[in-house]
Amino acid sequence: MAMFKRTWRQGEITVVLLIVGAFTVLAACTISTSPLPPDERRAQSLDKSLICPICPGETIDRSQVLLANQMQVIVREQIEEGRSDSDIRQFFVDRYGERVLAAPPKEGFNLLMWIAPPVGVVLALLVLYFVTKSMLRPGSAPALRTSGAGDNADSELDAYLELVDKEMGEVDESTEQSDKNDTEGT
């Protein structure tokens, strides 16, 4: 039996190693061995920073629309002409407006979109810290009931149930009275 467990364990290890090896080979196949020329790397970076005006939320490197393809050609032409990245972005902003930028400029009202998320996270962490601290502070938790407190709770429950019984009795009496009045009237 011990021999069977050992071979079973060896089989499991072999399967795990085969799976890891297969993923390693697949990962190695996806890595490009030839580096891109600097201009093409720059063009791809710009393509990822420009939103297609037709496809909402899709950059021109992902979009398959004719306009996105034309914008990619314009990016490459302007790189060949020697324009800077900011000049190329400004060209598209002048043509399509700021909505063409994947990342809004860090100025004016748009600056709030850059500042608000980190500030919100910091505030949430502070609130979480202080709430946790107040919950863990000694003396802030309600005192546990002693054995005598249970007797008090039982007497309160008994008093409440007596009150309910009394009111139910009054309801029953008034119902009987109205039933008598109904039968006498007929």
CSV table of C-alpha atoms in Angstrom, one decimal:
chain,number,residue,atom,x,y,z
A,1,MET,CA,0.0,0.0,0.0
A,2,ALA,CA,2.9,2.4,0.8
A,3,MET,CA,4.4,1.7,-2.6
A,4,PHE,CA,1.1,2.6,-4.3
A,5,LYS,CA,0.9,6.0,-2.4
A,6,ARG,CA,4.5,6.8,-3.3
A,7,THR,CA,3.9,6.1,-7.1
A,8,TRP,CA,0.7,8.1,-6.9
A,9,ARG,CA,2.5,11.1,-5.4
A,10,GLN,CA,5.3,10.8,-8.0
A,11,GLY,CA,2.6,10.8,-10.7
A,12,GLU,CA,1.1,14.0,-9.3
A,13,ILE,CA,4.5,15.7,-9.2
A,14,THR,CA,5.1,14.7,-12.8
A,15,VAL,CA,1.8,16.2,-13.9
A,16,VAL,CA,2.4,19.4,-12.1
A,17,LEU,CA,5.9,19.7,-13.6
A,18,LEU,CA,4.5,19.0,-17.1
A,19,ILE,CA,1.9,21.8,-16.7
A,20,VAL,CA,4.5,24.3,-15.5
A,21,GLY,CA,6.8,23.3,-18.3
A,22,ALA,CA,4.0,23.8,-20.9
A,23,PHE,CA,3.2,27.2,-19.6
A,24,THR,CA,6.9,28.2,-19.6
A,25,VAL,CA,7.1,27.1,-23.3
A,26,LEU,CA,4.0,29.1,-24.2
A,27,ALA,CA,5.3,32.2,-22.4
A,28,ALA,CA,8.6,31.9,-24.2
A,29,CYS,CA,6.8,31.7,-27.6
A,30,THR,CA,4.9,34.9,-27.0
A,31,ILE,CA,8.0,37.0,-26.2
A,32,SER,CA,9.2,38.8,-29.3
A,33,THR,CA,12.9,38.2,-30.0
A,34,SER,CA,13.4,41.2,-32.3
A,35,PRO,CA,13.2,44.6,-30.8
A,36,LEU,CA,11.1,47.2,-32.4
A,37,PRO,CA,12.7,50.3,-34.0
A,38,PRO,CA,12.5,53.4,-31.8
A,39,ASP,CA,10.2,55.2,-34.1
A,40,GLU,CA,7.7,52.2,-34.2
A,41,ARG,CA,7.9,51.9,-30.4
A,42,ARG,CA,7.1,55.7,-30.2
A,43,ALA,CA,4.3,55.3,-32.7
A,44,GLN,CA,2.7,52.4,-30.7
A,45,SER,CA,3.0,54.5,-27.5
A,46,LEU,CA,1.2,57.4,-29.2
A,47,ASP,CA,-1.4,55.0,-30.6
A,48,LYS,CA,-2.2,53.8,-27.1
A,49,SER,CA,-2.6,57.4,-25.9
A,50,LEU,CA,-5.1,58.5,-28.5
A,51,ILE,CA,-8.8,57.5,-28.4
A,52,CYS,CA,-10.7,56.7,-31.6
A,53,PRO,CA,-13.3,59.5,-32.1
A,54,ILE,CA,-15.8,56.9,-33.4
A,55,CYS,CA,-15.3,54.0,-31.0
A,56,PRO,CA,-16.0,55.2,-27.4
A,57,GLY,CA,-13.3,54.3,-25.0
A,58,GLU,CA,-11.1,52.4,-27.5
A,59,THR,CA,-7.6,53.5,-28.4
A,60,ILE,CA,-6.6,53.7,-32.0
A,61,ASP,CA,-4.2,50.8,-31.6
A,62,ARG,CA,-7.2,48.5,-30.7
A,63,SER,CA,-9.8,50.0,-33.0
A,64,GLN,CA,-10.4,48.4,-36.4
A,65,VAL,CA,-12.3,51.4,-37.8
A,66,LEU,CA,-10.9,53.1,-41.0
A,67,LEU,CA,-10.6,56.4,-39.1
A,68,ALA,CA,-8.4,54.8,-36.4
A,69,ASN,CA,-6.2,53.3,-39.1
A,70,GLN,CA,-5.9,56.7,-40.8
A,71,MET,CA,-4.9,58.2,-37.5
A,72,GLN,CA,-2.2,55.6,-37.0
A,73,VAL,CA,-0.8,56.5,-40.5
A,74,ILE,CA,-0.9,60.2,-39.6
A,75,VAL,CA,1.0,59.5,-36.3
A,76,ARG,CA,3.7,57.6,-38.2
A,77,GLU,CA,4.0,60.4,-40.9
A,78,GLN,CA,4.3,63.1,-38.2
A,79,ILE,CA,7.0,61.0,-36.4
A,80,GLU,CA,8.9,60.8,-39.8
A,81,GLU,CA,8.6,64.6,-40.1
A,82,GLY,CA,10.3,64.9,-36.7
A,83,ARG,CA,7.5,66.3,-34.6
A,84,SER,CA,7.4,65.7,-30.9
A,85,ASP,CA,4.9,63.5,-29.0
A,86,SER,CA,3.2,66.6,-27.5
A,87,ASP,CA,3.0,68.2,-31.0
A,88,ILE,CA,1.4,65.1,-32.4
A,89,ARG,CA,-1.1,64.9,-29.5
A,90,GLN,CA,-1.9,68.6,-29.9
A,91,PHE,CA,-2.6,68.0,-33.7
A,92,PHE,CA,-5.3,65.5,-32.8
A,93,VAL,CA,-6.7,67.6,-30.0
A,94,ASP,CA,-7.0,70.6,-32.4
A,95,ARG,CA,-8.8,68.3,-34.8
A,96,TYR,CA,-11.1,66.2,-32.5
A,97,GLY,CA,-11.0,67.9,-29.1
A,98,GLU,CA,-9.6,66.8,-25.7
A,99,ARG,CA,-11.8,63.7,-25.8
A,100,VAL,CA,-9.3,62.1,-28.1
A,101,LEU,CA,-6.7,61.9,-25.3
A,102,ALA,CA,-6.7,58.6,-23.4
A,103,ALA,CA,-5.4,60.4,-20.3
A,104,PRO,CA,-6.9,63.9,-19.6
A,105,PRO,CA,-4.5,66.7,-19.2
A,106,LYS,CA,-3.4,67.4,-15.6
A,107,GLU,CA,-4.7,71.0,-15.5
A,108,GLY,CA,-7.9,72.8,-14.6
A,109,PHE,CA,-10.9,70.8,-13.7
A,110,ASN,CA,-9.3,67.6,-15.0
A,111,LEU,CA,-6.7,67.9,-12.3
A,112,LEU,CA,-9.5,66.9,-9.9
A,113,MET,CA,-9.8,63.5,-11.7
A,114,TRP,CA,-6.1,62.9,-11.0
A,115,ILE,CA,-6.2,64.0,-7.3
A,116,ALA,CA,-9.6,62.7,-6.1
A,117,PRO,CA,-8.9,58.9,-6.3
A,118,PRO,CA,-5.7,58.8,-4.2
A,119,VAL,CA,-7.2,61.3,-1.7
A,120,GLY,CA,-10.4,59.1,-1.5
A,121,VAL,CA,-8.3,56.0,-0.8
A,122,VAL,CA,-6.3,57.8,1.9
A,123,LEU,CA,-9.5,59.1,3.5
A,124,ALA,CA,-11.1,55.6,3.4
A,125,LEU,CA,-8.0,54.1,5.0
A,126,LEU,CA,-8.0,56.8,7.7
A,127,VAL,CA,-11.7,56.1,8.5
A,128,LEU,CA,-11.0,52.4,8.6
A,129,TYR,CA,-8.1,52.9,10.9
A,130,PHE,CA,-10.0,55.1,13.4
A,131,VAL,CA,-13.1,52.9,13.3
A,132,THR,CA,-11.0,49.8,14.0
A,133,LYS,CA,-9.1,51.6,16.7
A,134,SER,CA,-12.3,52.7,18.4
A,135,MET,CA,-13.7,49.2,18.2
A,136,LEU,CA,-10.5,47.7,19.8
A,137,ARG,CA,-10.1,50.3,22.5
A,138,PRO,CA,-10.7,48.8,26.0
A,139,GLY,CA,-13.8,50.0,27.7
A,140,SER,CA,-15.6,51.0,24.4
A,141,ALA,CA,-17.3,47.6,24.2
A,142,PRO,CA,-20.6,47.2,26.0
A,143,ALA,CA,-20.3,45.4,29.3
A,144,LEU,CA,-21.2,41.8,29.4
A,145,ARG,CA,-24.3,40.8,31.3
A,146,THR,CA,-23.9,39.2,34.6
A,147,SER,CA,-26.0,36.3,35.8
A,148,GLY,CA,-28.3,38.7,37.7
A,149,ALA,CA,-29.0,40.7,34.5
A,150,GLY,CA,-30.6,37.7,32.9
A,151,ASP,CA,-33.2,37.5,35.7
A,152,ASN,CA,-34.0,41.2,35.1
A,153,ALA,CA,-34.5,40.5,31.4
A,154,ASP,CA,-36.8,37.6,32.2
A,155,SER,CA,-38.9,39.7,34.5
A,156,GLU,CA,-39.2,42.4,31.8
A,157,LEU,CA,-40.3,39.7,29.3
A,158,ASP,CA,-42.9,38.4,31.7
A,159,ALA,CA,-44.2,41.9,32.3
A,160,TYR,CA,-44.5,42.5,28.6
A,161,LEU,CA,-46.3,39.1,28.0
A,162,GLU,CA,-48.8,39.9,30.8
A,163,LEU,CA,-49.5,43.3,29.1
A,164,VAL,CA,-50.1,41.5,25.8
A,165,ASP,CA,-52.4,39.0,27.4
A,166,LYS,CA,-54.3,41.7,29.1
A,167,GLU,CA,-54.8,43.6,25.8
A,168,MET,CA,-55.7,40.5,24.0
A,169,GLY,CA,-58.4,39.8,26.6
A,170,GLU,CA,-59.8,43.3,26.1
A,171,VAL,CA,-59.9,42.7,22.4
A,172,ASP,CA,-61.7,39.4,22.9
A,173,GLU,CA,-64.2,41.0,25.3
A,174,SER,CA,-65.0,43.8,22.8
A,175,THR,CA,-65.4,41.3,20.0
A,176,GLU,CA,-67.8,39.2,22.1
A,177,GLN,CA,-69.7,42.4,23.0
A,178,SER,CA,-70.0,43.4,19.3
A,179,ASP,CA,-71.1,39.9,18.3
A,180,LYS,CA,-73.9,40.0,21.0
A,181,ASN,CA,-75.0,43.4,19.7
A,182,ASP,CA,-75.1,42.0,16.2
A,183,THR,CA,-77.2,39.0,17.1
A,184,GLU,CA,-79.6,41.1,19.2
A,185,GLY,CA,-80.2,43.5,16.4
A,186,THR,CA,-81.3,40.8,14.0
